[in-house]
PDB file of C-alpha atoms and ligand atoms in Angstrom:
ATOM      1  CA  UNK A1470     -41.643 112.814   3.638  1.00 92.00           C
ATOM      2  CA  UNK A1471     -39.832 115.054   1.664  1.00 96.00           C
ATOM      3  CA  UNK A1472     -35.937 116.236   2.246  1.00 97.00           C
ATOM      4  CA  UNK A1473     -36.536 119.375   3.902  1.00 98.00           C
ATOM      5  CA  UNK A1474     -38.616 117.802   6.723  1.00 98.00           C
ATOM      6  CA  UNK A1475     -36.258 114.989   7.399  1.00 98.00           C
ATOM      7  CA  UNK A1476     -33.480 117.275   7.722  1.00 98.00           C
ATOM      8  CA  UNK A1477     -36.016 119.590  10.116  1.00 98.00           C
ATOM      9  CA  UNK A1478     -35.724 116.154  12.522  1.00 98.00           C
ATOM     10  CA  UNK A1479     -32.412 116.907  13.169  1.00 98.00           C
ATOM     11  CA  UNK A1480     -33.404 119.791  15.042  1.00 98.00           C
ATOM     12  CA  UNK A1481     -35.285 117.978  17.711  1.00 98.00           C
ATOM     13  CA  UNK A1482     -32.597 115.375  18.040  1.00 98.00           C
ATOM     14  CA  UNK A1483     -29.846 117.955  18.716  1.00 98.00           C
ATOM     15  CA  UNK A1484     -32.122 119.625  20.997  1.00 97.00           C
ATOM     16  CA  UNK A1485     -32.656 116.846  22.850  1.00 97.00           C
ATOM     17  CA  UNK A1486     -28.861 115.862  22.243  1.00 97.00           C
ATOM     18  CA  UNK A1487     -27.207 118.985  22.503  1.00 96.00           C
ATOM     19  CA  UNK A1488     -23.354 117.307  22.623  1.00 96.00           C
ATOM     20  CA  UNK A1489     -23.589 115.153  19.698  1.00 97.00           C
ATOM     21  CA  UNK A1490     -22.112 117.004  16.351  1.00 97.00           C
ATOM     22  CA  UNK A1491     -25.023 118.231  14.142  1.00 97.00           C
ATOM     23  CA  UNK A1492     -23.547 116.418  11.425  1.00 97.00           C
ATOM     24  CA  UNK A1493     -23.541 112.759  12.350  1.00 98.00           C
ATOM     25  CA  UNK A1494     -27.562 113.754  13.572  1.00 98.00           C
ATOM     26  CA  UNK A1495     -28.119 115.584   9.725  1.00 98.00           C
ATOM     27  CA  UNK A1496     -26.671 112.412   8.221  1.00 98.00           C
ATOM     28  CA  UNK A1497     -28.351 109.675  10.166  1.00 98.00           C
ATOM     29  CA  UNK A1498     -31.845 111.161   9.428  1.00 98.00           C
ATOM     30  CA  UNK A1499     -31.145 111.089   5.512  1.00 98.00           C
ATOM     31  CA  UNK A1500     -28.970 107.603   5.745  1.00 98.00           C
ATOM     32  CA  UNK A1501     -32.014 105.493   4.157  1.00 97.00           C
ATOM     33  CA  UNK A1502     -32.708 108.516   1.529  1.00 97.00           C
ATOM     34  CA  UNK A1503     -29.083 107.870   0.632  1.00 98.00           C
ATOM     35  CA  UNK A1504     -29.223 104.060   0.314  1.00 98.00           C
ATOM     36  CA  UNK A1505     -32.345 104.645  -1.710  1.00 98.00           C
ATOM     37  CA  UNK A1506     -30.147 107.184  -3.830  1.00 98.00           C
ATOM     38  CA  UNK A1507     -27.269 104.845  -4.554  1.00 98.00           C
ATOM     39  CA  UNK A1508     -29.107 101.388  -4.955  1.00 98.00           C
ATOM     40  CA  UNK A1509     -31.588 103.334  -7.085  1.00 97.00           C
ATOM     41  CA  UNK A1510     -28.655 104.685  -9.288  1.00 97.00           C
ATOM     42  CA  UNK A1511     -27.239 100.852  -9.429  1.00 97.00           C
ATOM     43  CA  UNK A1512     -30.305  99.666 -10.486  1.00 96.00           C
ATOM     44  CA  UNK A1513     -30.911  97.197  -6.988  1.00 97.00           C
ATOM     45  CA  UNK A1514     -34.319  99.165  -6.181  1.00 96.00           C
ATOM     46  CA  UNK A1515     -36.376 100.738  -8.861  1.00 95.00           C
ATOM     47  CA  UNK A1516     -38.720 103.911  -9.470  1.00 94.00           C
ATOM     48  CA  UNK A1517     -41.263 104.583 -12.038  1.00 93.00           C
ATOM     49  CA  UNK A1518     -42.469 107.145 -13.158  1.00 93.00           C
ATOM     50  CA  UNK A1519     -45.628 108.036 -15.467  1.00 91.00           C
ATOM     51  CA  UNK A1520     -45.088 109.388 -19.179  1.00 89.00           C
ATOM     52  CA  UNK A1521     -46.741 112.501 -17.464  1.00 88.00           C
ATOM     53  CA  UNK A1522     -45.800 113.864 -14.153  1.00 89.00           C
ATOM     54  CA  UNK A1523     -48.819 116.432 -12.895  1.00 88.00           C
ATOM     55  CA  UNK A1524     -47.476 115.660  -8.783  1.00 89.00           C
ATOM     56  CA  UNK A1525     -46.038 112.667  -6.624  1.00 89.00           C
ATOM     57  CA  UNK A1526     -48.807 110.462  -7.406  1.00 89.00           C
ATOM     58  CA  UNK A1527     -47.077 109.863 -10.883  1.00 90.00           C
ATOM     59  CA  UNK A1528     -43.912 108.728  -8.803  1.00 92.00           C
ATOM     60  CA  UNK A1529     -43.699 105.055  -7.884  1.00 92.00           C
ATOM     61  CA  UNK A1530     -41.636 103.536  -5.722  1.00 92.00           C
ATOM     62  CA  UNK A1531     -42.705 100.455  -6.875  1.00 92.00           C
ATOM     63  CA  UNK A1532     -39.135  98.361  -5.424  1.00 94.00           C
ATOM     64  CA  UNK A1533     -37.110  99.641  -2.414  1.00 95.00           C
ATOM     65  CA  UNK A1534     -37.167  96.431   0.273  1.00 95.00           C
ATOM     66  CA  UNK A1535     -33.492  97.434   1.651  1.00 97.00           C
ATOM     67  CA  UNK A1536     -33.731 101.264   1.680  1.00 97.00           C
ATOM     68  CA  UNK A1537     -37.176 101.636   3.176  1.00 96.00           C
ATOM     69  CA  UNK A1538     -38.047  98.716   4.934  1.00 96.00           C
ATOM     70  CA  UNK A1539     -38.882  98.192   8.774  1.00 96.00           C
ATOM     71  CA  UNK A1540     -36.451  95.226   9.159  1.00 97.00           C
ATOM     72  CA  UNK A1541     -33.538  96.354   7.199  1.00 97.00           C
ATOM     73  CA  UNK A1542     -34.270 100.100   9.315  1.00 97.00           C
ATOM     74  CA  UNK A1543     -34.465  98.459  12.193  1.00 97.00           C
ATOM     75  CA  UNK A1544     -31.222  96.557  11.698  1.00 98.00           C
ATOM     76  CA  UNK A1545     -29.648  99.773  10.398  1.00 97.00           C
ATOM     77  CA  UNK A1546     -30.148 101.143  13.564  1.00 98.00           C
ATOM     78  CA  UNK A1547     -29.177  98.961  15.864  1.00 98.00           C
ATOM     79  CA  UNK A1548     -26.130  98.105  13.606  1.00 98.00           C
ATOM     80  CA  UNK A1549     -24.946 101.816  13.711  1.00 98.00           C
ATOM     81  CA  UNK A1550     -26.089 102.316  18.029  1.00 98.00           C
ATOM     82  CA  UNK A1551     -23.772  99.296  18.496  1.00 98.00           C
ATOM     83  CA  UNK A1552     -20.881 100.516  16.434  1.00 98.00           C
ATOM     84  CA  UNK A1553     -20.826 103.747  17.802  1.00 98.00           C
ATOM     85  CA  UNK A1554     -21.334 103.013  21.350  1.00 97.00           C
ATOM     86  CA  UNK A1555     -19.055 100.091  21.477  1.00 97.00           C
ATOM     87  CA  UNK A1556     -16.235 100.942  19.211  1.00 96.00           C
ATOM     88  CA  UNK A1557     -16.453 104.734  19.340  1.00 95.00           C
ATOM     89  CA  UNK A1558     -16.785 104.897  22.943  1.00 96.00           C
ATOM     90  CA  UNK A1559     -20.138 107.815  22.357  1.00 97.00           C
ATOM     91  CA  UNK A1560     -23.639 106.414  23.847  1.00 97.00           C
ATOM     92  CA  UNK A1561     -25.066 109.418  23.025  1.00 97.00           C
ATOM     93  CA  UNK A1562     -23.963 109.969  19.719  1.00 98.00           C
ATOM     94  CA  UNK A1563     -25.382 106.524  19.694  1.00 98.00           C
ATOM     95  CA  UNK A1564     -28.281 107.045  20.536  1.00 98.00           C
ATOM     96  CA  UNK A1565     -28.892 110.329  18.687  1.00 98.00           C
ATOM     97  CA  UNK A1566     -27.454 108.484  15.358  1.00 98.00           C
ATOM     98  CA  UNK A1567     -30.143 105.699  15.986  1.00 98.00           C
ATOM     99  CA  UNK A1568     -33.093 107.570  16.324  1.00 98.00           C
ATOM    100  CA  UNK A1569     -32.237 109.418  13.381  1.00 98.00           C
ATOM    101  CA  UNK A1570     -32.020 106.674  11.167  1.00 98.00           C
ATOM    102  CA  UNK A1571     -35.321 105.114  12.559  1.00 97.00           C
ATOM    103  CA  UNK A1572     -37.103 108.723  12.086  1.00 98.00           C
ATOM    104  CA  UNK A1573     -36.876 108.724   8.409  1.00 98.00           C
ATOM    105  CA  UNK A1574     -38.537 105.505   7.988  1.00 97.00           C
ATOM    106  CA  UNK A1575     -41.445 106.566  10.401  1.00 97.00           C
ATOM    107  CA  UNK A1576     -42.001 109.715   9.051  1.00 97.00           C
ATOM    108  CA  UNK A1577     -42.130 107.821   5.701  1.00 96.00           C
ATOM    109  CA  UNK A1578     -44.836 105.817   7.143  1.00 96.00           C
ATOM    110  CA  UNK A1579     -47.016 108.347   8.019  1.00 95.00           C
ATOM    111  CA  UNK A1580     -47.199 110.294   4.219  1.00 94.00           C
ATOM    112  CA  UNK A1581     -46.283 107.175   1.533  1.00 94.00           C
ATOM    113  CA  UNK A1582     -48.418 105.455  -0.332  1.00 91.00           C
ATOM    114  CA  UNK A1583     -47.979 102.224   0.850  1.00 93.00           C
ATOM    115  CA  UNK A1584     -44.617 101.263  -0.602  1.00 93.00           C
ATOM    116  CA  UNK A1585     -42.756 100.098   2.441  1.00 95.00           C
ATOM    117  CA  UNK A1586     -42.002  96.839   2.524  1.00 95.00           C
ATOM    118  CA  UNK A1587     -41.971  94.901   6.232  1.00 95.00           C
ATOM    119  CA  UNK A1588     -38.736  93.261   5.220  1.00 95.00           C
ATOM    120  CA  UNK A1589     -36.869  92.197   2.221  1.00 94.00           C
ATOM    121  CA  UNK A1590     -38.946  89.245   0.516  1.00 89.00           C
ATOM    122  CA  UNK A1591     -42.080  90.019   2.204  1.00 87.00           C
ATOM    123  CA  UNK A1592     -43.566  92.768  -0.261  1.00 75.00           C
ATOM    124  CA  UNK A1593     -46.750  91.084  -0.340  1.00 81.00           C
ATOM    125  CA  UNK A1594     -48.129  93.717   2.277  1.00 87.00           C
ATOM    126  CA  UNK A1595     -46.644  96.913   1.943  1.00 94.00           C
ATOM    127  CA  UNK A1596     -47.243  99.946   4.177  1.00 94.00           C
ATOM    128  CA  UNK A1597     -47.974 103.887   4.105  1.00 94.00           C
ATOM    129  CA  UNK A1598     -51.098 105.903   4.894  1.00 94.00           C
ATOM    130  CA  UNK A1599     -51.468 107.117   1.051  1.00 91.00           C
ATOM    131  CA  UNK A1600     -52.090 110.920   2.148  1.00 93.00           C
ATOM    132  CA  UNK A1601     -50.114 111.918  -0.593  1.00 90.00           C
ATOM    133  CA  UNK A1602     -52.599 110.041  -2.560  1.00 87.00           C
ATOM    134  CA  UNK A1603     -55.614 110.472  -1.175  1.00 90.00           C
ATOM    135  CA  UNK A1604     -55.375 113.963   0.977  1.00 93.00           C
ATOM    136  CA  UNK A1605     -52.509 115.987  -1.178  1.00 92.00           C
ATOM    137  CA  UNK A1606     -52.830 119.348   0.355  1.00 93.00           C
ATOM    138  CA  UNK A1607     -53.430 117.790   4.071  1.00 95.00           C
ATOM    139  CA  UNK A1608     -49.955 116.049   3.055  1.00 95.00           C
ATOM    140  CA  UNK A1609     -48.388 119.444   2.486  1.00 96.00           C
ATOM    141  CA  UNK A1610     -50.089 121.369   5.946  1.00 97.00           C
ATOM    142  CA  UNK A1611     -49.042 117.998   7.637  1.00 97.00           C
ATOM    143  CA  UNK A1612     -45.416 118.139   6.401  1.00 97.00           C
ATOM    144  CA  UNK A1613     -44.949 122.082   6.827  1.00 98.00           C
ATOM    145  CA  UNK A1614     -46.421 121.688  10.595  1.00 98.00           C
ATOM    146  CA  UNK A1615     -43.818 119.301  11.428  1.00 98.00           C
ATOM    147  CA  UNK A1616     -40.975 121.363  10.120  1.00 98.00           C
ATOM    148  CA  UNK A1617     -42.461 124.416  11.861  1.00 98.00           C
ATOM    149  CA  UNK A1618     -42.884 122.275  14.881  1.00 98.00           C
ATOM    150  CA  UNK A1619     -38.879 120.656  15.046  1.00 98.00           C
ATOM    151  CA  UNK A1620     -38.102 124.375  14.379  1.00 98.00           C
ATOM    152  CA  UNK A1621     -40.032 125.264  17.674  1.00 97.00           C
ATOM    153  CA  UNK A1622     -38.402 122.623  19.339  1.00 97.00           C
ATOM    154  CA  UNK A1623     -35.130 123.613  18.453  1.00 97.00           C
ATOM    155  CA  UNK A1624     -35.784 127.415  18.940  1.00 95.00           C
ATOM    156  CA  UNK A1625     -33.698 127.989  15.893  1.00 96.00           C
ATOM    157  CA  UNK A1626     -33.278 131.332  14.141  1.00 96.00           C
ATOM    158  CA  UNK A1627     -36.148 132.942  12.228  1.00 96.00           C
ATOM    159  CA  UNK A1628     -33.725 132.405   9.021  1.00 96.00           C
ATOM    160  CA  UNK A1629     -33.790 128.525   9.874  1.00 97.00           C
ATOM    161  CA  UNK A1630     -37.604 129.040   9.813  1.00 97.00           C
ATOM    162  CA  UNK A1631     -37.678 131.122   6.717  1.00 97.00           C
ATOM    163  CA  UNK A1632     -36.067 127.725   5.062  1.00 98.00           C
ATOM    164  CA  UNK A1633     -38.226 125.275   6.269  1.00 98.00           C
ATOM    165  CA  UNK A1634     -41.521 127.420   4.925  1.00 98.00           C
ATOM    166  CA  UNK A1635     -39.424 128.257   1.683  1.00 98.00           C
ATOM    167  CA  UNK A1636     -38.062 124.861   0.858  1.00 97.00           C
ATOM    168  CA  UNK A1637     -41.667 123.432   1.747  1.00 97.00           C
ATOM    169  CA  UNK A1638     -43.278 126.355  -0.436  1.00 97.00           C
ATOM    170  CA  UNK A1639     -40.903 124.958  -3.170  1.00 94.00           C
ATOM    171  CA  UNK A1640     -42.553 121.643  -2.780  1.00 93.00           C
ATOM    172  CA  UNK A1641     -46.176 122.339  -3.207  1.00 94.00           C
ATOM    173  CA  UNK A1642     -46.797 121.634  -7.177  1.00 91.00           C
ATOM    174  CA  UNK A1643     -45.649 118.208  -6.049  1.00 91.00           C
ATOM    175  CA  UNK A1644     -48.301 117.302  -3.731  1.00 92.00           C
ATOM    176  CA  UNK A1645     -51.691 119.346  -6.360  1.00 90.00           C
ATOM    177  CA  UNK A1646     -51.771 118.037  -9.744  1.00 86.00           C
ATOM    178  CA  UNK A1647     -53.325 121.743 -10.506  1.00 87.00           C
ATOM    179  CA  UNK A1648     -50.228 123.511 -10.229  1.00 86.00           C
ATOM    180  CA  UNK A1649     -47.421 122.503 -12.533  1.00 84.00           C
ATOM    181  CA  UNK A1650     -43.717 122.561 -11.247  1.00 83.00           C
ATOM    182  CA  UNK A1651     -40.033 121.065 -12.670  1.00 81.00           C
ATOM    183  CA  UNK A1652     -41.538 117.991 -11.772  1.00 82.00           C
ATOM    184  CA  UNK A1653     -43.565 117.881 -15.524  1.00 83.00           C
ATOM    185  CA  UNK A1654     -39.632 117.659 -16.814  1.00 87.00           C
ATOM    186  CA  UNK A1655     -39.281 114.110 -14.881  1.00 87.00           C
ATOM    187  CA  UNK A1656     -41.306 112.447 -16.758  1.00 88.00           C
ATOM    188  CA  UNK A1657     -40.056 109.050 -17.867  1.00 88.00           C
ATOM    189  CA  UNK A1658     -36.603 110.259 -16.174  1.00 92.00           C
ATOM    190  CA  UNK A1659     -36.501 108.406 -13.145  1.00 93.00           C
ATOM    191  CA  UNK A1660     -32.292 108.435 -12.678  1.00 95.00           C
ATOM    192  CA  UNK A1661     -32.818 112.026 -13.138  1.00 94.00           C
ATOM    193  CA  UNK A1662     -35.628 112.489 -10.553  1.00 94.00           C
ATOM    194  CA  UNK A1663     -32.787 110.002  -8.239  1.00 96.00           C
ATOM    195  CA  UNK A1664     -30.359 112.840  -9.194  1.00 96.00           C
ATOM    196  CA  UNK A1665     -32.803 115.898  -8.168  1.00 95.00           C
ATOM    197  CA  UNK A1666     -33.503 114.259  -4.683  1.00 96.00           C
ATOM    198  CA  UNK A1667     -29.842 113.819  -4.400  1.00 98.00           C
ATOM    199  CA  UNK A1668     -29.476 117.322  -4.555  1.00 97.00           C
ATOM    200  CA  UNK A1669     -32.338 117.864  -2.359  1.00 97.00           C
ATOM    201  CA  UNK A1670     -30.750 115.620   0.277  1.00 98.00           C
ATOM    202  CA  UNK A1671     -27.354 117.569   0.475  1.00 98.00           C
ATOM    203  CA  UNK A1672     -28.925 121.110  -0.276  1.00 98.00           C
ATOM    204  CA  UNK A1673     -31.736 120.463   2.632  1.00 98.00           C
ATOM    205  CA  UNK A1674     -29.065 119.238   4.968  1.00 98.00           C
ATOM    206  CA  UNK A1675     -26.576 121.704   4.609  1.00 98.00           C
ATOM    207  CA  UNK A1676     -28.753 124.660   4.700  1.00 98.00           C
ATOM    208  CA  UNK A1677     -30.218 123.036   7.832  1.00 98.00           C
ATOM    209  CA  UNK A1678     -27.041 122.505   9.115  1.00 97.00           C
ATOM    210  CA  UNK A1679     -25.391 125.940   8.574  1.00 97.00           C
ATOM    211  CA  UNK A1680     -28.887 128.084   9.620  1.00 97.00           C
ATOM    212  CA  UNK A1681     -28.858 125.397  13.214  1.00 96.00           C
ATOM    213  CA  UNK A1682     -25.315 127.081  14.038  1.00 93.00           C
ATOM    214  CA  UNK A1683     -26.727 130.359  15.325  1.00 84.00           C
ATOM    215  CA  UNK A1684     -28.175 128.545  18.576  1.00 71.00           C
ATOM    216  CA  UNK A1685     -25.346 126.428  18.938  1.00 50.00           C
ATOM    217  CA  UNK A1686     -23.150 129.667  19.628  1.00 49.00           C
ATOM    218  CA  UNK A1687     -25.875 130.926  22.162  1.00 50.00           C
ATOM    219  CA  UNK A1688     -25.634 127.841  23.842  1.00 50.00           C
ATOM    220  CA  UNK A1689     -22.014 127.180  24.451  1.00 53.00           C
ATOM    221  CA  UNK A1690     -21.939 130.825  25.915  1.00 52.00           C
ATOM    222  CA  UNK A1691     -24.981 129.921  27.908  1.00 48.00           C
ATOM    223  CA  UNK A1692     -24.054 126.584  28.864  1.00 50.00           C
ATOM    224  CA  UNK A1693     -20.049 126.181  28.233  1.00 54.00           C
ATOM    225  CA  UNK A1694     -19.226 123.149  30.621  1.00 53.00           C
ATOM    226  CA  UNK A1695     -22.152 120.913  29.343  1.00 53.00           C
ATOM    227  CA  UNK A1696     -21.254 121.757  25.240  1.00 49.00           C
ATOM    228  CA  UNK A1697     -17.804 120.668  25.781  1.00 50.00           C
ATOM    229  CA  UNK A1698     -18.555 117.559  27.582  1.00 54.00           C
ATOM    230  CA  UNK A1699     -15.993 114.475  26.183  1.00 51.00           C
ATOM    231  CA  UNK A1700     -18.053 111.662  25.871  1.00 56.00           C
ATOM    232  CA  UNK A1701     -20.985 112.280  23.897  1.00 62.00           C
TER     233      UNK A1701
HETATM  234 ZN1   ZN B2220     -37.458 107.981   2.418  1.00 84.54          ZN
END
């Protein structure tokens, strides 16, 4: 899934976890993206890409068994649940941090082509539906619903929504080979395309973050002894 969708998760977790701080929730849901990132730019997983790029079909993530596997995400997850319940003293945080990590990986699942490992060593079976393969522009709808849909969830502001449709928008020459984009420039640049998705990450997240603060003011006024609660 791409960056502006996995940052549009955030919004559901904070609305369901209203107490935990927006910004451990933004960075747990992009934590794998960024272990892709940096093992990607240390040469421990590898992309390829073709000598022409016409949309993300010509992308391959042909080796990425500790970023976006189930084990490892799994293992992540629990890692960072028992760290920050146990040592930090905040279940829900917790909580909130965990699901956010195991989001990205699921949402992964359901657009890839299937280039998720099950664990590191076992990438004789890898997994992903292939709809960015095989139905491109059902991809896109699918991915712009569920942005629209953690937006409704959230109840955010119609600028938050306004970002989601734009940054999706922005997106589209990468899922139909008939419309060319930047992505024609990648081409045989694959620590630049790690670079641009980089970018994407913090840009995505940030503009999620700052448009989610609207609502967050509404709701201390509305609810001011649950938003200040200690232990979250
Ligand atoms: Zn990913």
């Amino acid at each position: 899934m791409f960056a502006i969708n996995h940052a549009a998760t955030a919004l559901v977790l904070k609305r369901q976890y209203p107490t935990v701080r927006m910004a451990f929730i933004l960075l747990a849901v992009q934590a794998v993206e960024l272990l892709w990132v940096a093992l990607n730019l240390i040469g421990v997983e590898t992309t390829t890409i073709d000598a022409t790029v016409r949309s993300v079909q010509n992308i391959h993530l042909v080796h990425m068994p500790w970023s976006h596997s189930i084990a490892t995400t799994l293992v992540f997850a629990v890692v960072a649940w028992a760290l920050i319940r146990f040592a930090l003293g905040k279940p829900k945080t917790a909580i909130a941090v965990a699901l956010g990590m195991a989001s990205h990986l699921l949402l992964d699942l359901v657009t890839h082509s299937p280039d998720i490992a099950i664990a590191p060593g076992f990438a004789m079976q890898k997994l992903g539906t292939g709809f960015y393969g095989s139905v491109p522009f059902l991809a896109f709808l699918l991915e712009l619903g569920f942005g629209i849909a953690c937006w409704r969830i959230y109840r955010g502001s119609r600028w938050l929504l306004l970002a989601i449709i734009g940054f999706n928008v922005a997106n589209l020459s990468m899922f139909l080979p008939q419309l060319v984009g930047i992505e024609a420039a990648l081409a045989g640049r694959p620590t630049t395309l790690t670079l641009v998705i980089l970018a994407q990450i913090v840009i995505t997240l940030a503009t999620v973050g700052w448009l989610s603060r609207s609502r967050k003011t509404t709701m201390r006024k509305a609810f001011p002894a649950r938003a200040s609660q200690a232990r979250v």
